[in-house]
CSV table of C-alpha atoms and ligand atoms in Angstrom, one decimal:
chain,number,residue,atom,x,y,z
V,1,UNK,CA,9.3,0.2,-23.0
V,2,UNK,CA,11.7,1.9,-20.3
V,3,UNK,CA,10.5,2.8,-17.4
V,4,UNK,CA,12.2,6.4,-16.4
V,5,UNK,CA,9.7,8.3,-14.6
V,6,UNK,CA,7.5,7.0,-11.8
V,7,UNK,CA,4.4,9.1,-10.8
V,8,UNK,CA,2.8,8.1,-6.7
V,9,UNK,CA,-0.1,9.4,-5.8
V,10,UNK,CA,-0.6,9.5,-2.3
V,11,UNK,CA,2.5,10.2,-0.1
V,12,UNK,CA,0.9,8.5,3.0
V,13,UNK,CA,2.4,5.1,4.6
V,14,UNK,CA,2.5,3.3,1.4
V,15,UNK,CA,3.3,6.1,-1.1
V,16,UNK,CA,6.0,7.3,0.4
V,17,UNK,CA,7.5,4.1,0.3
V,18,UNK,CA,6.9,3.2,-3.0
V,19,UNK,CA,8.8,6.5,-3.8
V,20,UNK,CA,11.6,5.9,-2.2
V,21,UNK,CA,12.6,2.5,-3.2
V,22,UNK,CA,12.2,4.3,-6.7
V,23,UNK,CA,14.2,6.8,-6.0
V,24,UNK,CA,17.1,4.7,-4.5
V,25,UNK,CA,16.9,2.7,-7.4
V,26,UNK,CA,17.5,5.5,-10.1
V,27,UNK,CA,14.1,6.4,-10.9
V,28,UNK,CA,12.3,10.0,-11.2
V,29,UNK,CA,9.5,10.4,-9.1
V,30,UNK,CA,6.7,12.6,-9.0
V,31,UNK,CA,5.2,12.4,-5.5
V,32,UNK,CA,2.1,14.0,-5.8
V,33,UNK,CA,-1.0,14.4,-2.7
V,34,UNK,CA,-3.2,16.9,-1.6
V,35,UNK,CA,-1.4,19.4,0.3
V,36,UNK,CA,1.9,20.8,0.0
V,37,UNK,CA,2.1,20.3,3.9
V,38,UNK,CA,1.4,16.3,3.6
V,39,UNK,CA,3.6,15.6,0.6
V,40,UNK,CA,6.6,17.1,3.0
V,41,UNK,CA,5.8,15.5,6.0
V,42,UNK,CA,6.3,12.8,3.2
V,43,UNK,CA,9.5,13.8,1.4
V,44,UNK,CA,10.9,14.1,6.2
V,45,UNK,CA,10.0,10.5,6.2
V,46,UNK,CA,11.9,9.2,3.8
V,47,UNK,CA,14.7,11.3,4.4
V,48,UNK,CA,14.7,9.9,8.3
V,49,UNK,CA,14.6,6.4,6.9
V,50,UNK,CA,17.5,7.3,4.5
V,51,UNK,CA,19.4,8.8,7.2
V,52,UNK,CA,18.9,5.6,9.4
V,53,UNK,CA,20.4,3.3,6.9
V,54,UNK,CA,23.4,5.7,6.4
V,55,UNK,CA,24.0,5.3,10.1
V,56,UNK,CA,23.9,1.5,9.7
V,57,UNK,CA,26.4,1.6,7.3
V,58,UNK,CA,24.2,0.4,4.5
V,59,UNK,CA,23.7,3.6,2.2
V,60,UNK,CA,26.2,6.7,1.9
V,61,UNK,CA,25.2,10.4,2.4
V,62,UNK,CA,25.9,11.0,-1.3
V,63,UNK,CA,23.4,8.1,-1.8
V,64,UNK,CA,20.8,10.1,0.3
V,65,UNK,CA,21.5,13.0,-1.1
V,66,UNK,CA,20.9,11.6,-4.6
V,67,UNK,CA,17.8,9.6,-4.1
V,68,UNK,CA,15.8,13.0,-2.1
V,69,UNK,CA,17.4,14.9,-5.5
V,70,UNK,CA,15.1,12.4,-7.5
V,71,UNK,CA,11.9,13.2,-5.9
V,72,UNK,CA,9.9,16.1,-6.5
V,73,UNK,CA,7.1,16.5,-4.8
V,74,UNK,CA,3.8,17.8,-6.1
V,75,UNK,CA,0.3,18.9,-5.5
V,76,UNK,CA,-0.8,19.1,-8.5
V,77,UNK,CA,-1.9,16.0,-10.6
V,78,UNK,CA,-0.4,17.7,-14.2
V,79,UNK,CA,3.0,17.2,-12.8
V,80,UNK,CA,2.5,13.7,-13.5
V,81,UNK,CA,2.2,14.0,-17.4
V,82,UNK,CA,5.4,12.8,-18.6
V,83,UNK,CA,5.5,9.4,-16.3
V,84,UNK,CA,6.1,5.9,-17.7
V,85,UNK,CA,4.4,4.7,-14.7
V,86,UNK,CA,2.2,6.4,-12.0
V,87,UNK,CA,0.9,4.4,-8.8
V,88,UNK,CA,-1.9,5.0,-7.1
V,89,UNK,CA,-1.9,5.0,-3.0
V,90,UNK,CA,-4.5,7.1,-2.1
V,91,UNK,CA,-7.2,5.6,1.2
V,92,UNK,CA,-8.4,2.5,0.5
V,93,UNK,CA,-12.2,4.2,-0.8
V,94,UNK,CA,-13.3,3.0,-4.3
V,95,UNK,CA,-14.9,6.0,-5.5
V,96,UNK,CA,-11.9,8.0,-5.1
V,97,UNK,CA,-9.4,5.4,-6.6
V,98,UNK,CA,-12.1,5.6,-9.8
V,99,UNK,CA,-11.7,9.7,-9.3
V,100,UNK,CA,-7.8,9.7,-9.4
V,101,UNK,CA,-7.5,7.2,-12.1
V,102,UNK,CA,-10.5,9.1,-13.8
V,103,UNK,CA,-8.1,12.6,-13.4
V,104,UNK,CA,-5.1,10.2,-14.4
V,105,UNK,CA,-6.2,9.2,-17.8
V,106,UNK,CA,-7.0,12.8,-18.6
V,107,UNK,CA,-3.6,13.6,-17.6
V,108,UNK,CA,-1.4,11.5,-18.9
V,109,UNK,CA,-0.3,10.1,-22.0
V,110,UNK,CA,-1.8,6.5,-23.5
V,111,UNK,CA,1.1,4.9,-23.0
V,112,UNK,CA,1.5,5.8,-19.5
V,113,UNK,CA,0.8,2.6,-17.3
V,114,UNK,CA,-1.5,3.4,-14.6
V,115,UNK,CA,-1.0,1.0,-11.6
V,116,UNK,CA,-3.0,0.5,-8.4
V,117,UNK,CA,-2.1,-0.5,-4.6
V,118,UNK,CA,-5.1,-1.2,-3.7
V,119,UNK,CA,-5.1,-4.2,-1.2
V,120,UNK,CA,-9.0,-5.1,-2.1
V,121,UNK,CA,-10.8,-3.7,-4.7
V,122,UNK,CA,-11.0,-5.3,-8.1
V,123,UNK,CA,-8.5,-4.1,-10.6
V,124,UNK,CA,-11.3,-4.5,-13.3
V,125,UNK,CA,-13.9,-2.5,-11.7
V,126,UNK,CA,-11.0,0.7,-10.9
V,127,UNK,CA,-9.9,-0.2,-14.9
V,128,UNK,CA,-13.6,0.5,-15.3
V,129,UNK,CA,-13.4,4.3,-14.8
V,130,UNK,CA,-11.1,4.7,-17.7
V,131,UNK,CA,-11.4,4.5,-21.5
V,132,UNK,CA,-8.0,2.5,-21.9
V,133,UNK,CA,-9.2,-0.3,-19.2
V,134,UNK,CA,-6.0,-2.2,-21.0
V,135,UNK,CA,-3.1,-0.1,-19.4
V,136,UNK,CA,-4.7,-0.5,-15.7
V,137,UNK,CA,-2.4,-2.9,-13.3
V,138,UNK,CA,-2.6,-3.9,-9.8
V,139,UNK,CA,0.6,-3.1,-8.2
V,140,UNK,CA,0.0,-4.3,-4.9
V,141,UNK,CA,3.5,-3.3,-2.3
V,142,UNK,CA,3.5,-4.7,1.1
V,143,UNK,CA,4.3,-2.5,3.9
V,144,UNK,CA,6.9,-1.2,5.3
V,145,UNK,CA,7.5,-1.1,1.7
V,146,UNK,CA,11.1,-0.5,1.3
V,147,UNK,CA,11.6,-4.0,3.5
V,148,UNK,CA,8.9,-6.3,2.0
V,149,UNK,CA,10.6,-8.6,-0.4
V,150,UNK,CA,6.8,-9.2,-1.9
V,151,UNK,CA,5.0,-7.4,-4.5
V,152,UNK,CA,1.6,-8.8,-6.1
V,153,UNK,CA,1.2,-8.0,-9.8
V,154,UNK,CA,-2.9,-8.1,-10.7
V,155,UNK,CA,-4.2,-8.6,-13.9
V,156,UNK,CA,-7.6,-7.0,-14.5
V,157,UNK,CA,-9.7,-8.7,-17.2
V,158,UNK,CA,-8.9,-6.4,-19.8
V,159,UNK,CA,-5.3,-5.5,-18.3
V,160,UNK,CA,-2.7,-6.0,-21.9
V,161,UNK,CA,0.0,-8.8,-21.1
V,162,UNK,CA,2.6,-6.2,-23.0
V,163,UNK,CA,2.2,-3.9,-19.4
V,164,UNK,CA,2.2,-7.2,-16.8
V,165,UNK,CA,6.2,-7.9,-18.8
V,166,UNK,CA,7.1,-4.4,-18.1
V,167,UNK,CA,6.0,-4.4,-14.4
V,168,UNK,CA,7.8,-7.4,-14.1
V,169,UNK,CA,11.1,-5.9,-15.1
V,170,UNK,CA,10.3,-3.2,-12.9
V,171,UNK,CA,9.7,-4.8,-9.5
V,172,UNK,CA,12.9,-7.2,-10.3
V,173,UNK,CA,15.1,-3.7,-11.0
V,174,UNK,CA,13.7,-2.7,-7.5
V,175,UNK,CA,14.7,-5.7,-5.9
V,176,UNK,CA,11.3,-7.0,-5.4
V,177,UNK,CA,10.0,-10.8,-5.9
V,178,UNK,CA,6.6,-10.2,-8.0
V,179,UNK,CA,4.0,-12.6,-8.6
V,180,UNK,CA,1.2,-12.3,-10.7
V,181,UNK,CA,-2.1,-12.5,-9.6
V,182,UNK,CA,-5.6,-12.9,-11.1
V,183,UNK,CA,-8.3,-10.0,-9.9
V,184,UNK,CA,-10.0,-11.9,-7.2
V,185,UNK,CA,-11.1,-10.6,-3.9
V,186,UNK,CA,-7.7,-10.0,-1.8
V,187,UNK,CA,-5.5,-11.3,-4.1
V,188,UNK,CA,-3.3,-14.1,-1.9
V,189,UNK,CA,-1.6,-12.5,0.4
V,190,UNK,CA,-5.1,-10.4,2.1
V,191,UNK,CA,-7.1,-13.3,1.5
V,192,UNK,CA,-4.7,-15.8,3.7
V,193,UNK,CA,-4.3,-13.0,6.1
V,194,UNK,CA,-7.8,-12.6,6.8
V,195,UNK,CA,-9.0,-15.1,9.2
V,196,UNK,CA,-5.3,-14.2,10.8
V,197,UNK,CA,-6.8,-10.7,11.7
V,198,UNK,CA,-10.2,-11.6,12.4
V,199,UNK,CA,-9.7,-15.1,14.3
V,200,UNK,CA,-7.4,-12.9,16.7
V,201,UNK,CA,-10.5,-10.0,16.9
V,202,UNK,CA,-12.6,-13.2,18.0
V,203,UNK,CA,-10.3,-14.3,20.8
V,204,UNK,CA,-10.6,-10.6,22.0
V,205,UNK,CA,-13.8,-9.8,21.7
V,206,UNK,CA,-14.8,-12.8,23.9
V,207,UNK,CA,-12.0,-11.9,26.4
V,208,UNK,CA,-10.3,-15.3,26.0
V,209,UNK,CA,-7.1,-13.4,25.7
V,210,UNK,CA,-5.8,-10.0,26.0
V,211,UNK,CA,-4.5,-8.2,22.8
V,212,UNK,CA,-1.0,-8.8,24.4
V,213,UNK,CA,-1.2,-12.1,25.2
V,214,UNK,CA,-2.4,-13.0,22.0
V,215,UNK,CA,0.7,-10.8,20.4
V,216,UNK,CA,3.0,-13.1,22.3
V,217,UNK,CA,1.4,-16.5,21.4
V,218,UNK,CA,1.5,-15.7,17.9
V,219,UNK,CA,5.2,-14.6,18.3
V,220,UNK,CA,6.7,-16.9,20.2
V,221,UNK,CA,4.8,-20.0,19.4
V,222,UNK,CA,4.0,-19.6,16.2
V,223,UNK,CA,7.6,-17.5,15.2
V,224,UNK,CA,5.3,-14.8,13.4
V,225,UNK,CA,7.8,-11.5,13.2
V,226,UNK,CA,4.9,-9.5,14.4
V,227,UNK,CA,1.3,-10.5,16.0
V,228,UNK,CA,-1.8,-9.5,14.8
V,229,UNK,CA,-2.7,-6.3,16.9
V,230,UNK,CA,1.0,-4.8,16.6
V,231,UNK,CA,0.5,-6.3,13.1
V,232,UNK,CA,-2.7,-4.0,12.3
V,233,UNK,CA,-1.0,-0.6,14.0
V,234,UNK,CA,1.6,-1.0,12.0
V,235,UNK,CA,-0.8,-1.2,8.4
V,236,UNK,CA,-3.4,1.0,10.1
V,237,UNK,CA,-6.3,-0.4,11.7
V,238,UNK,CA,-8.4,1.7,9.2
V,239,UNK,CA,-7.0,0.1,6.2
V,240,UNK,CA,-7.0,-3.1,7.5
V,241,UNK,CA,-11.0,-2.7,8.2
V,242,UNK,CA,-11.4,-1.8,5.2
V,243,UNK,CA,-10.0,-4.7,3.3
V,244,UNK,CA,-11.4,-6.7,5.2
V,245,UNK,CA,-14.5,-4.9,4.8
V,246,UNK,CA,-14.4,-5.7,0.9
V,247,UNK,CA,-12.7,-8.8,1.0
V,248,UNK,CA,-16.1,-9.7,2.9
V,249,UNK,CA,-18.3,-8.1,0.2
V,250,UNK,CA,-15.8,-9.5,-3.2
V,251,UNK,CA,-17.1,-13.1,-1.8
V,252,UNK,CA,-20.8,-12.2,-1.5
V,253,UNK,CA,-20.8,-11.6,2.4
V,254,UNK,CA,-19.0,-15.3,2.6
V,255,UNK,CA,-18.9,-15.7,7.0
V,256,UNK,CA,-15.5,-16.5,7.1
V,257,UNK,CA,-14.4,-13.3,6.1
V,258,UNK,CA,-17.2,-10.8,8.1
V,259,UNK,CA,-15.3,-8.2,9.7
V,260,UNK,CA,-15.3,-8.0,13.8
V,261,UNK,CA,-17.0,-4.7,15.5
V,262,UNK,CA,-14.2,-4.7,17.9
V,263,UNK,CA,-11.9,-3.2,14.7
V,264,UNK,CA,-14.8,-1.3,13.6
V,265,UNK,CA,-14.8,0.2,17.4
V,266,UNK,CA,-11.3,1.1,16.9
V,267,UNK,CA,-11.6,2.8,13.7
V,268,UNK,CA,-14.7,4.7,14.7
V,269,UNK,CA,-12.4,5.9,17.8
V,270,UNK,CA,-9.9,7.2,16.0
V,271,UNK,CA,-7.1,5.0,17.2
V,272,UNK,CA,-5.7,3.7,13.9
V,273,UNK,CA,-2.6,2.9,14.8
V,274,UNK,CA,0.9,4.0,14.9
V,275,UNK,CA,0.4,6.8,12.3
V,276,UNK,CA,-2.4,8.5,15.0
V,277,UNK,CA,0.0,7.3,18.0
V,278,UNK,CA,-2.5,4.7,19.1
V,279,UNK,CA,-4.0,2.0,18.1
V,280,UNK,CA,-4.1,-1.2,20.3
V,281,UNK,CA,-0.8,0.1,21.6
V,282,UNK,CA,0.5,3.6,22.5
V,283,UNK,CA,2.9,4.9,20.3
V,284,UNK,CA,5.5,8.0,20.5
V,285,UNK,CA,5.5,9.4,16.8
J,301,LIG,N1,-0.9,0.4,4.9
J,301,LIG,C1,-0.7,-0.8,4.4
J,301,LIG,O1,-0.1,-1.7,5.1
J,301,LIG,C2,-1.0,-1.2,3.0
J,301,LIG,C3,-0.4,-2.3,2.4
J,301,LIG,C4,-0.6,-2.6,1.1
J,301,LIG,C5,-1.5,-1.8,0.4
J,301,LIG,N2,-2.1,-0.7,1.0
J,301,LIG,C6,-3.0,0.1,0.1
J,301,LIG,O2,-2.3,1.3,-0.2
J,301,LIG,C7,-3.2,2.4,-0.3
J,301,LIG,C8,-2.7,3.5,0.5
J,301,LIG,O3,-2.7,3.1,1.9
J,301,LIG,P1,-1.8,3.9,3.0
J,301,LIG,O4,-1.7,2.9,4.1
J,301,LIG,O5,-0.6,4.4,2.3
J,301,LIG,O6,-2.8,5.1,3.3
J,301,LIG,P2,-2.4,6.4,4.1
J,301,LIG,O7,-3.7,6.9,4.7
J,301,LIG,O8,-1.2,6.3,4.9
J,301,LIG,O9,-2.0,7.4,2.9
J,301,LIG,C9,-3.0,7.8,1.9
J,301,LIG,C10,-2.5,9.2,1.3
J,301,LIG,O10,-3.3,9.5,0.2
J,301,LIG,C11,-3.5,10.9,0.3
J,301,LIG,N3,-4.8,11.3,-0.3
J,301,LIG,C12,-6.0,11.3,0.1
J,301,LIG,N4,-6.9,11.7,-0.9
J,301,LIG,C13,-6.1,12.0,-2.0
J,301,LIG,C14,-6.3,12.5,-3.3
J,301,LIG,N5,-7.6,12.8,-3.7
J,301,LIG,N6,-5.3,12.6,-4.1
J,301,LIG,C15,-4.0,12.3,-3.7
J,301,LIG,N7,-3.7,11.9,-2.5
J,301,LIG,C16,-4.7,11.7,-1.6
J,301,LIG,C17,-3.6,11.2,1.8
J,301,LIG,O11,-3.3,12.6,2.1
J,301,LIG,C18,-2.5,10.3,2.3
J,301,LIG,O12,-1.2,11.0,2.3
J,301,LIG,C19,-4.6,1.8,0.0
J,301,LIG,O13,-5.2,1.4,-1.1
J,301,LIG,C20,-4.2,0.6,0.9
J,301,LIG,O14,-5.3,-0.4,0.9
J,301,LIG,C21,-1.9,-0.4,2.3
């Protein structure tokens, strides 16, 4: 099977990502969300990160010009019909990842593979919304997406090995290094980076350390590219809660991973992060 059209629902941080590596790398895409004024604000996004890298020297305007030409964007899920491939990036809330892919399977053919990027639910239990659990893949990007090398390939229980192949190809033909992954809580990457996130919410909540000065140990001592509060703006603190949220419930409420009420605080606040323009830091958007 040849992957030609790519279906994203979700035009948010990760979505809009996802379609644009796509895009630059010859693919259709059919960027669908819930508003026509989201799925814009999407579609300027892309275009300023485009623009950027034509300013470095590392893409041409026609290259621009052809990768926005490649996405259409959409509010309604129909659109989405003729995809070999459509990815999920909706919130990080179960019920409406079983909703979408619920809507998806009702939409699209049965040969269509329907992939997730969802950073802690199990792939099995989304796959358990749908009639055709076998065509149902984690697809799991890192963000920003169009500079993470990594991209985690899940296998639900009843996901066919026929679509892992496919996915395979795909990632490698958009420059991505996959690994495949079985459908435990977090995956690898979310499961190593919890106690990263939550020892550093520990340290703060006790007032050993100020956000900043725990930014700056993490950098310079410990060469991380980003420290765990800049870290968490950048993926939005509400995400981040809630994977570590069911990270903590996948193992049964294990202690190590029990999320800290200082990130809870933040979420309940409002200040998610760069995308509200603040988060543990201020941010001009
Ligand atoms: N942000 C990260 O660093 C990161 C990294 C890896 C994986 N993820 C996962 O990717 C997914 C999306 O995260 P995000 O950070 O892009 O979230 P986001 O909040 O930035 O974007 C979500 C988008 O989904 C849209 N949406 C909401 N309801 C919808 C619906 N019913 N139909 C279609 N679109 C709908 C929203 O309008 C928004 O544009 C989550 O599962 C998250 O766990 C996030």
């Amino acid at each position: 099977m040849t992957i030609q059209y790519v279906g994203v629902v979700g035009s948010g941080t990760m979505g809009s990502g996802i379609a644009q590596i796509c895009a630059q790398n010859g693919y259709y895409v059919y960027l669908y969300d819930v508003n026509d004024t989201i799925v814009q604000k999407s579609l300027y996004s892309i275009e300023k990160r485009l623009q950027k890298m034509v300013e470095k020297g590392k893409i041409t305007k026609k290259e621009l010009e052809q990768s926005m030409e490649r996405i259409e964007a959409c509010t309604e899920l129909s659109n989405l019909k003729a995809c070999d491939v459509v990815i999920e990036a909706v919130p990080e809330k179960l019920p409406l990842k079983k909703e979408i892919f619920r809507q998806l399977e009702g939409v699209c053919s049965e040969q269509t593979i329907l992939a997730t990027n969802t950073s802690s639910f199990s792939v099995t239990d989304i796959a358990s919304a749908v009639n055709t659990p076998e065509r149902v893949v984690g697809l799991h990007f890192f963000n920003p997406v169009p500079l993470m090398p990594l991209v985690e390939i899940v296998k639900g229980f009843k996901t066919s090995e026929k679509w892992i192949h496919v996915l395979l190809r795909f990632a490698d033909s958009l420059g991505k290094e996959a690994v495949i992954c079985e459908d435990t809580p977090g995956f690898i990457v979310n499961r190593i980076a919890r106690p990263f996130y939550n020892e550093a919410l520990k340290i703060a909540g006790e007032r050993l350390a100020s956000v900043e000065q725990i930014d700056i140990i993490m950098k310079k001592a410990g060469h991380f590219k980003m420290g765990p509060f800049e870290l968490q703006d950048l993926i939005g603190i509400d995400v981040n809660f809630s994977t570590t949220e069911s990270v903590y419930n996948g193992f049964f409420g294990e202690g190590r991973f029990r999320p800290h009420y200082l990130q809870q605080r933040m979420v309940q606040s409002g200040k998610i992060g760069r995308k509200a323009g603040e988060g543990y830091f201020r941010y001009e958007n």
